[in-house]
Amino acid sequence: MTTKKFNFRLVPLILFVLLLAVLLKGLFSDPRERDSALIGKAFPQFQLPDLYDDSKQHTEKTLLNEAVLINVWGTWCITCKYELPYLAKLANEYDVKIVGLYYDQNYAPEFGQFADIPAIRVEVKDMLARLGNPYQYNILDLDRSLSLNLGVTGAPETFLVDANGIIRMHHMGDVNERIWREKLAPIWNEINQ
Amino acid sequence: MKKLTVLFSLMFFVCVANATEDQITFKSEQQKSTYLELTAELRCPKCQNQNIADSNAVVAKDMRVKVKALLDEGQDKEQVIQYMINRYGQFAHYQPPLNVATSLLWLMPIGFILFAVVLQVKRSKSKNDVNVSETGAVQLDSGQLDRELELLLESNTLDGSSVDNSSKDNKQ
């Protein structure tokens, strides 16, 4: 009789252990780590100027025919400074095609804030000369319209786009050796076989 | 004291300055209320737990501007939410839909209530059982108590005599 009866005294202990498991999991999980809504979708349409040359326009079609890493960055972004040397290494040593999407965070005409493009160009040249230049070219997303369509939350973020223009991976945060090996390289190698 | 009042008035000044940051002209009261609902319901993807109305992150500002632009285009609330979810994922909306991943979230509270009800019913039943057995025990005890009382009384008289004896001894 007594062995069959559920011991209700154990309930708080069981609840405590469950809570402990949930909290412990939370302790070691990265809250920024979440599935992007864009994986498997086509790269959104856009028409934006080159960072160095206003007359040169880039569209989603210029990205086609070759797998490419789109790196969202800005000179204002501290983490980007730490990832630039590694990206440069990827570009130079592993022949990874990297295109920059320059994300300016000041430009907001609705609030009367405009960006100083010549100053940005000087800053970019200076920074790339110091830390290494991984970019084949940079797209200037001044009003962050393409970034919004890409679900970009800030910089740095990196997209892996295949030759057909399909987004295969969206990584928020910096690309380092660990991220490249675990997250990006498997897909990169798969689509470049 | 004067310094303190100056400090407080400065604090209020700062509050007012912040409150007037976004100046948006709405087409109608209807659009304004939809905008306020949306900016409260949409979640800033950069921040951990803020809606886009509360956040000063660049992406939250951009999303607010986009919400207004989409409303100006004539899109309704659902369309704007869908627009943001298509870009930022379900994360960007504060009302998770019912699916396999979120079913725990929706079903757990119901589970807890059911568990509590079952627990309460079981408890009240077992309590009644205990009452019955207790009264039985009391009835049994009353017989025993009588006997014990008798024994006690007997021993008491013996003790009394012994005490009397000892007192006599003392007097002697």
CSV table of N, CA and C in Angstrom, one decimal, chain A residues 44-174:
chain,number,residue,atom,x,y,z
A,44,PRO,N,17.9,39.0,-50.8
A,44,PRO,CA,17.0,40.1,-51.2
A,44,PRO,C,17.5,41.0,-52.3
A,45,GLN,N,16.5,41.5,-53.1
A,45,GLN,CA,16.9,42.4,-54.2
A,45,GLN,C,17.4,43.7,-53.6
A,46,PHE,N,18.4,44.3,-54.3
A,46,PHE,CA,18.8,45.6,-53.8
A,46,PHE,C,19.6,46.3,-55.0
A,47,GLN,N,19.7,47.6,-54.8
A,47,GLN,CA,20.6,48.3,-55.7
A,47,GLN,C,21.3,49.4,-54.9
A,48,LEU,N,22.6,49.2,-54.6
A,48,LEU,CA,23.3,50.1,-53.7
A,48,LEU,C,24.6,50.5,-54.3
A,49,PRO,N,25.1,51.7,-54.0
A,49,PRO,CA,26.4,52.1,-54.6
A,49,PRO,C,27.6,51.4,-53.9
A,50,ASP,N,28.7,51.5,-54.6
A,50,ASP,CA,30.0,51.0,-54.1
A,50,ASP,C,30.4,52.0,-53.0
A,51,LEU,N,31.1,51.5,-52.0
A,51,LEU,CA,31.6,52.4,-50.9
A,51,LEU,C,32.5,53.5,-51.5
A,52,TYR,N,33.4,53.2,-52.4
A,52,TYR,CA,34.4,54.1,-52.9
A,52,TYR,C,33.9,54.9,-54.1
A,53,ASP,N,32.9,54.4,-54.8
A,53,ASP,CA,32.5,55.1,-56.1
A,53,ASP,C,31.0,55.1,-56.2
A,54,ASP,N,30.4,56.3,-56.1
A,54,ASP,CA,29.0,56.4,-56.2
A,54,ASP,C,28.4,56.0,-57.5
A,55,SER,N,29.2,56.1,-58.6
A,55,SER,CA,28.6,55.9,-59.9
A,55,SER,C,28.5,54.3,-60.2
A,56,LYS,N,29.2,53.6,-59.3
A,56,LYS,CA,29.2,52.1,-59.5
A,56,LYS,C,28.1,51.5,-58.7
A,57,GLN,N,27.2,50.8,-59.3
A,57,GLN,CA,26.0,50.3,-58.6
A,57,GLN,C,26.1,48.7,-58.5
A,58,HIS,N,25.8,48.2,-57.3
A,58,HIS,CA,25.8,46.8,-57.1
A,58,HIS,C,24.3,46.3,-56.9
A,59,THR,N,24.0,45.1,-57.5
A,59,THR,CA,22.7,44.6,-57.3
A,59,THR,C,22.9,43.1,-56.8
A,60,GLU,N,21.8,42.5,-56.5
A,60,GLU,CA,21.9,41.1,-56.0
A,60,GLU,C,22.5,40.2,-57.1
A,61,LYS,N,22.4,40.7,-58.4
A,61,LYS,CA,22.9,39.8,-59.5
A,61,LYS,C,24.5,39.8,-59.6
A,62,THR,N,25.1,40.9,-59.0
A,62,THR,CA,26.6,40.9,-59.0
A,62,THR,C,27.1,39.8,-58.1
A,63,LEU,N,26.3,39.3,-57.2
A,63,LEU,CA,26.8,38.3,-56.2
A,63,LEU,C,26.7,36.9,-56.8
A,64,LEU,N,26.0,36.8,-57.9
A,64,LEU,CA,25.7,35.4,-58.4
A,64,LEU,C,27.0,34.7,-59.0
A,65,ASN,N,26.8,33.4,-59.3
A,65,ASN,CA,27.8,32.6,-60.0
A,65,ASN,C,29.0,32.1,-59.1
A,66,GLU,N,29.1,32.6,-57.9
A,66,GLU,CA,30.2,32.2,-57.1
A,66,GLU,C,29.7,32.3,-55.6
A,67,ALA,N,30.2,31.3,-54.9
A,67,ALA,CA,29.8,31.4,-53.4
A,67,ALA,C,30.6,32.6,-52.8
A,68,VAL,N,29.9,33.2,-51.9
A,68,VAL,CA,30.5,34.5,-51.3
A,68,VAL,C,30.1,34.6,-49.9
A,69,LEU,N,31.0,35.2,-49.1
A,69,LEU,CA,30.7,35.6,-47.7
A,69,LEU,C,30.4,37.1,-47.8
A,70,ILE,N,29.2,37.5,-47.3
A,70,ILE,CA,28.8,38.9,-47.1
A,70,ILE,C,29.1,39.3,-45.7
A,71,ASN,N,30.0,40.2,-45.5
A,71,ASN,CA,30.3,40.6,-44.1
A,71,ASN,C,29.8,42.0,-43.8
A,72,VAL,N,28.9,42.0,-42.9
A,72,VAL,CA,28.3,43.3,-42.5
A,72,VAL,C,29.2,43.9,-41.4
A,73,TRP,N,29.7,45.1,-41.7
A,73,TRP,CA,30.7,45.7,-40.8
A,73,TRP,C,30.7,47.3,-40.8
A,74,GLY,N,31.4,47.9,-39.9
A,74,GLY,CA,31.6,49.3,-39.9
A,74,GLY,C,32.8,49.7,-39.1
A,75,THR,N,33.4,50.8,-39.4
A,75,THR,CA,34.6,51.2,-38.7
A,75,THR,C,34.3,51.5,-37.2
A,76,TRP,N,33.1,51.9,-36.9
A,76,TRP,CA,32.7,52.2,-35.6
A,76,TRP,C,32.6,50.9,-34.7
A,77,CYS,N,32.6,49.8,-35.3
A,77,CYS,CA,32.3,48.5,-34.6
A,77,CYS,C,33.5,47.9,-34.1
A,78,ILE,N,33.6,47.7,-32.8
A,78,ILE,CA,34.8,47.3,-32.1
A,78,ILE,C,35.1,45.8,-32.5
A,79,THR,N,34.1,45.0,-32.5
A,79,THR,CA,34.3,43.6,-32.7
A,79,THR,C,34.8,43.3,-34.2
A,80,CYS,N,34.4,44.2,-35.1
A,80,CYS,CA,34.8,44.1,-36.5
A,80,CYS,C,36.3,44.2,-36.6
A,81,LYS,N,36.9,45.0,-35.7
A,81,LYS,CA,38.4,45.2,-35.7
A,81,LYS,C,39.1,43.9,-35.4
A,82,TYR,N,38.4,43.1,-34.5
A,82,TYR,CA,39.1,41.9,-34.1
A,82,TYR,C,38.9,40.8,-35.2
A,83,GLU,N,37.8,40.9,-36.0
A,83,GLU,CA,37.6,39.8,-37.0
A,83,GLU,C,38.3,40.1,-38.3
A,84,LEU,N,38.6,41.4,-38.6
A,84,LEU,CA,39.2,41.7,-39.9
A,84,LEU,C,40.5,40.9,-40.2
A,85,PRO,N,41.4,40.8,-39.3
A,85,PRO,CA,42.6,40.0,-39.6
A,85,PRO,C,42.3,38.6,-40.0
A,86,TYR,N,41.3,38.0,-39.3
A,86,TYR,CA,41.0,36.6,-39.6
A,86,TYR,C,40.3,36.5,-41.0
A,87,LEU,N,39.4,37.5,-41.2
A,87,LEU,CA,38.7,37.5,-42.5
A,87,LEU,C,39.8,37.6,-43.7
A,88,ALA,N,40.8,38.5,-43.4
A,88,ALA,CA,41.8,38.7,-44.4
A,88,ALA,C,42.6,37.4,-44.7
A,89,LYS,N,42.8,36.7,-43.6
A,89,LYS,CA,43.5,35.4,-43.7
A,89,LYS,C,42.7,34.5,-44.6
A,90,LEU,N,41.4,34.4,-44.3
A,90,LEU,CA,40.5,33.6,-45.1
A,90,LEU,C,40.5,33.9,-46.5
A,91,ALA,N,40.5,35.2,-46.8
A,91,ALA,CA,40.5,35.7,-48.2
A,91,ALA,C,41.8,35.4,-48.9
A,92,ASN,N,42.9,35.6,-48.2
A,92,ASN,CA,44.3,35.4,-48.8
A,92,ASN,C,44.7,34.0,-48.9
A,93,GLU,N,44.5,33.2,-47.8
A,93,GLU,CA,45.0,31.9,-47.7
A,93,GLU,C,44.1,30.8,-48.3
A,94,TYR,N,42.8,31.0,-48.1
A,94,TYR,CA,41.8,30.0,-48.5
A,94,TYR,C,41.0,30.4,-49.7
A,95,ASP,N,41.3,31.6,-50.2
A,95,ASP,CA,40.6,32.1,-51.4
A,95,ASP,C,39.1,32.2,-51.2
A,96,VAL,N,38.7,32.6,-50.1
A,96,VAL,CA,37.3,32.8,-49.8
A,96,VAL,C,36.9,34.2,-50.3
A,97,LYS,N,35.9,34.2,-51.2
A,97,LYS,CA,35.4,35.5,-51.7
A,97,LYS,C,34.6,36.2,-50.7
A,98,ILE,N,35.1,37.4,-50.2
A,98,ILE,CA,34.4,38.2,-49.2
A,98,ILE,C,34.0,39.5,-49.7
A,99,VAL,N,32.7,39.9,-49.6
A,99,VAL,CA,32.2,41.2,-50.0
A,99,VAL,C,31.7,41.9,-48.7
A,100,GLY,N,32.1,43.2,-48.6
A,100,GLY,CA,31.7,43.9,-47.4
A,100,GLY,C,30.4,44.6,-47.6
A,101,LEU,N,29.6,44.6,-46.6
A,101,LEU,CA,28.4,45.4,-46.6
A,101,LEU,C,28.5,46.5,-45.5
A,102,TYR,N,28.9,47.7,-46.0
A,102,TYR,CA,29.2,48.7,-45.0
A,102,TYR,C,27.9,49.2,-44.3
A,103,TYR,N,27.9,49.1,-43.0
A,103,TYR,CA,26.7,49.4,-42.2
A,103,TYR,C,27.0,50.6,-41.4
A,104,ASP,N,26.4,51.8,-41.8
A,104,ASP,CA,26.7,53.0,-41.1
A,104,ASP,C,25.6,53.2,-40.1
A,105,GLN,N,25.9,53.5,-38.9
A,105,GLN,CA,24.9,53.6,-37.9
A,105,GLN,C,24.4,55.0,-37.5
A,106,ASN,N,25.0,56.0,-38.2
A,106,ASN,CA,24.6,57.3,-37.9
A,106,ASN,C,23.5,57.9,-38.8
A,107,TYR,N,23.5,57.5,-40.0
A,107,TYR,CA,22.6,58.0,-41.0
A,107,TYR,C,21.1,57.8,-40.7
A,108,ALA,N,20.4,58.9,-40.4
A,108,ALA,CA,19.0,58.8,-40.1
A,108,ALA,C,18.3,60.1,-40.4
A,109,PRO,N,17.9,60.2,-41.7
A,109,PRO,CA,17.4,61.5,-42.1
A,109,PRO,C,16.1,61.9,-41.4
A,110,GLU,N,15.3,60.8,-40.9
A,110,GLU,CA,14.1,61.1,-40.2
A,110,GLU,C,14.4,61.9,-38.9
A,111,PHE,N,15.6,61.7,-38.4
A,111,PHE,CA,16.0,62.4,-37.2
A,111,PHE,C,17.0,63.5,-37.4
A,112,GLY,N,17.2,63.9,-38.7
A,112,GLY,CA,18.1,65.0,-39.1
A,112,GLY,C,19.5,64.6,-38.9
A,113,GLN,N,19.9,63.3,-39.1
A,113,GLN,CA,21.3,62.9,-38.9
A,113,GLN,C,21.7,62.4,-40.3
A,114,PHE,N,22.9,62.9,-40.8
A,114,PHE,CA,23.4,62.5,-42.0
A,114,PHE,C,24.8,62.0,-41.9
A,115,ALA,N,25.3,61.2,-42.8
A,115,ALA,CA,26.6,60.6,-42.7
A,115,ALA,C,27.6,61.4,-43.6
A,116,ASP,N,28.8,61.4,-43.1
A,116,ASP,CA,29.9,62.1,-43.9
A,116,ASP,C,30.6,61.0,-44.7
A,117,ILE,N,30.2,60.8,-45.9
A,117,ILE,CA,30.8,59.7,-46.7
A,117,ILE,C,32.3,59.8,-47.0
A,118,PRO,N,32.8,61.0,-47.4
A,118,PRO,CA,34.2,61.1,-47.6
A,118,PRO,C,35.0,60.8,-46.3
A,119,ALA,N,34.5,61.1,-45.1
A,119,ALA,CA,35.2,60.8,-43.9
A,119,ALA,C,35.1,59.3,-43.7
A,120,ILE,N,34.0,58.6,-44.0
A,120,ILE,CA,33.9,57.2,-43.9
A,120,ILE,C,35.0,56.5,-44.8
A,121,ARG,N,35.1,57.0,-46.0
A,121,ARG,CA,36.1,56.4,-47.0
A,121,ARG,C,37.5,56.5,-46.4
A,122,VAL,N,37.8,57.6,-45.8
A,122,VAL,CA,39.2,57.8,-45.2
A,122,VAL,C,39.4,56.8,-44.1
A,123,GLU,N,38.4,56.7,-43.2
A,123,GLU,CA,38.4,55.8,-42.1
A,123,GLU,C,38.6,54.3,-42.5
A,124,VAL,N,37.8,54.0,-43.5
A,124,VAL,CA,37.8,52.6,-44.0
A,124,VAL,C,39.2,52.2,-44.6
A,125,LYS,N,39.7,53.2,-45.4
A,125,LYS,CA,41.0,52.9,-46.1
A,125,LYS,C,42.1,52.7,-45.0
A,126,ASP,N,42.0,53.6,-44.0
A,126,ASP,CA,43.0,53.6,-42.9
A,126,ASP,C,43.0,52.3,-42.2
A,127,MET,N,41.7,51.9,-41.8
A,127,MET,CA,41.5,50.7,-41.0
A,127,MET,C,41.9,49.4,-41.8
A,128,LEU,N,41.6,49.4,-43.1
A,128,LEU,CA,41.9,48.2,-43.8
A,128,LEU,C,43.4,48.1,-44.1
A,129,ALA,N,44.0,49.2,-44.2
A,129,ALA,CA,45.5,49.2,-44.4
A,129,ALA,C,46.2,48.7,-43.1
A,130,ARG,N,45.6,49.0,-42.0
A,130,ARG,CA,46.2,48.6,-40.7
A,130,ARG,C,46.0,47.1,-40.4
A,131,LEU,N,44.7,46.7,-40.6
A,131,LEU,CA,44.3,45.4,-40.1
A,131,LEU,C,44.2,44.3,-41.2
A,132,GLY,N,44.3,44.7,-42.4
A,132,GLY,CA,44.2,43.7,-43.5
A,132,GLY,C,42.9,43.9,-44.2
A,133,ASN,N,42.9,43.7,-45.6
A,133,ASN,CA,41.7,44.0,-46.4
A,133,ASN,C,41.2,42.7,-46.9
A,134,PRO,N,40.1,42.1,-46.4
A,134,PRO,CA,39.5,40.9,-46.9
A,134,PRO,C,38.6,41.1,-48.1
A,135,TYR,N,38.2,42.3,-48.3
A,135,TYR,CA,37.0,42.6,-49.2
A,135,TYR,C,37.4,42.7,-50.7
A,136,GLN,N,36.6,42.1,-51.5
A,136,GLN,CA,36.8,42.3,-53.0
A,136,GLN,C,36.2,43.7,-53.3
A,137,TYR,N,35.1,44.0,-52.7
A,137,TYR,CA,34.6,45.4,-52.8
A,137,TYR,C,33.6,45.6,-51.6
A,138,ASN,N,33.2,46.8,-51.4
A,138,ASN,CA,32.3,47.1,-50.3
A,138,ASN,C,31.0,47.8,-50.8
A,139,ILE,N,29.9,47.3,-50.4
A,139,ILE,CA,28.6,47.9,-50.7
A,139,ILE,C,28.3,48.9,-49.6
A,140,LEU,N,27.9,50.1,-50.0
A,140,LEU,CA,27.5,51.1,-49.0
A,140,LEU,C,26.0,51.0,-48.7
A,141,ASP,N,25.6,50.5,-47.5
A,141,ASP,CA,24.2,50.5,-47.2
A,141,ASP,C,23.9,51.6,-46.2
A,142,LEU,N,23.8,52.8,-46.8
A,142,LEU,CA,23.8,54.0,-46.0
A,142,LEU,C,22.5,54.0,-45.1
A,143,ASP,N,21.3,53.7,-45.8
A,143,ASP,CA,20.1,53.8,-45.0
A,143,ASP,C,19.7,52.5,-44.3
A,144,ARG,N,20.6,51.5,-44.5
A,144,ARG,CA,20.5,50.2,-43.8
A,144,ARG,C,19.2,49.5,-44.3
A,145,SER,N,18.8,49.8,-45.5
A,145,SER,CA,17.6,49.1,-46.1
A,145,SER,C,17.9,47.7,-46.4
A,146,LEU,N,19.0,47.4,-47.0
A,146,LEU,CA,19.4,46.0,-47.3
A,146,LEU,C,19.6,45.2,-46.0
A,147,SER,N,20.2,45.9,-45.1
A,147,SER,CA,20.5,45.2,-43.8
A,147,SER,C,19.2,44.9,-43.1
A,148,LEU,N,18.2,45.7,-43.2
A,148,LEU,CA,16.9,45.4,-42.6
A,148,LEU,C,16.2,44.2,-43.3
A,149,ASN,N,16.4,44.2,-44.7
A,149,ASN,CA,15.8,43.1,-45.4
A,149,ASN,C,16.5,41.8,-45.1
A,150,LEU,N,17.8,41.9,-44.7
A,150,LEU,CA,18.6,40.7,-44.3
A,150,LEU,C,18.4,40.3,-42.9
A,151,GLY,N,17.7,41.1,-42.1
A,151,GLY,CA,17.5,40.7,-40.7
A,151,GLY,C,18.7,41.0,-39.9
A,152,VAL,N,19.5,42.0,-40.3
A,152,VAL,CA,20.7,42.3,-39.6
A,152,VAL,C,20.4,43.1,-38.3
A,153,THR,N,21.0,42.6,-37.2
A,153,THR,CA,20.7,43.3,-36.0
A,153,THR,C,21.8,44.3,-35.6
A,154,GLY,N,22.9,44.2,-36.2
A,154,GLY,CA,24.1,45.0,-35.9
A,154,GLY,C,25.3,44.5,-36.6
A,155,ALA,N,26.4,45.0,-36.2
A,155,ALA,CA,27.7,44.5,-36.8
A,155,ALA,C,28.6,43.9,-35.8
A,156,PRO,N,29.4,42.9,-36.1
A,156,PRO,CA,29.5,42.2,-37.4
A,156,PRO,C,28.5,41.0,-37.5
A,157,GLU,N,28.1,40.8,-38.7
A,157,GLU,CA,27.3,39.7,-39.1
A,157,GLU,C,27.8,39.2,-40.4
A,158,THR,N,27.6,37.9,-40.6
A,158,THR,CA,28.2,37.3,-41.9
A,158,THR,C,27.2,36.4,-42.5
A,159,PHE,N,27.0,36.5,-43.8
A,159,PHE,CA,26.1,35.6,-44.6
A,159,PHE,C,26.9,34.8,-45.5
A,160,LEU,N,26.5,33.5,-45.6
A,160,LEU,CA,27.2,32.7,-46.6
A,160,LEU,C,26.1,32.5,-47.8
A,161,VAL,N,26.4,33.0,-48.9
A,161,VAL,CA,25.5,32.9,-50.1
A,161,VAL,C,26.1,32.0,-51.1
A,162,ASP,N,25.3,31.1,-51.6
A,162,ASP,CA,25.9,30.2,-52.7
A,162,ASP,C,25.8,30.8,-54.1
A,163,ALA,N,26.3,30.0,-55.1
A,163,ALA,CA,26.4,30.6,-56.4
A,163,ALA,C,25.0,30.9,-57.0
A,164,ASN,N,23.9,30.3,-56.5
A,164,ASN,CA,22.6,30.6,-57.0
A,164,ASN,C,21.9,31.8,-56.3
A,165,GLY,N,22.7,32.4,-55.3
A,165,GLY,CA,22.1,33.5,-54.6
A,165,GLY,C,21.2,33.1,-53.5
A,166,ILE,N,21.4,31.9,-53.0
A,166,ILE,CA,20.6,31.5,-51.8
A,166,ILE,C,21.4,31.6,-50.6
A,167,ILE,N,20.8,32.2,-49.5
A,167,ILE,CA,21.5,32.4,-48.2
A,167,ILE,C,21.6,31.0,-47.5
A,168,ARG,N,22.8,30.6,-47.3
A,168,ARG,CA,23.0,29.2,-46.7
A,168,ARG,C,23.3,29.3,-45.2
A,169,MET,N,23.8,30.4,-44.7
A,169,MET,CA,24.1,30.6,-43.3
A,169,MET,C,24.1,32.1,-42.9
A,170,HIS,N,23.7,32.3,-41.7
A,170,HIS,CA,23.7,33.7,-41.2
A,170,HIS,C,24.3,33.6,-39.8
A,171,HIS,N,25.4,34.2,-39.7
A,171,HIS,CA,26.1,34.2,-38.4
A,171,HIS,C,26.1,35.6,-37.8
A,172,MET,N,25.6,35.7,-36.5
A,172,MET,CA,25.7,37.0,-35.8
A,172,MET,C,26.9,37.0,-34.9
A,173,GLY,N,27.7,38.0,-35.0
A,173,GLY,CA,28.9,38.1,-34.2
A,173,GLY,C,30.1,37.9,-35.0
A,174,ASP,N,31.3,37.9,-34.4
A,174,ASP,CA,32.5,37.8,-35.2
A,174,ASP,C,32.8,36.4,-35.8
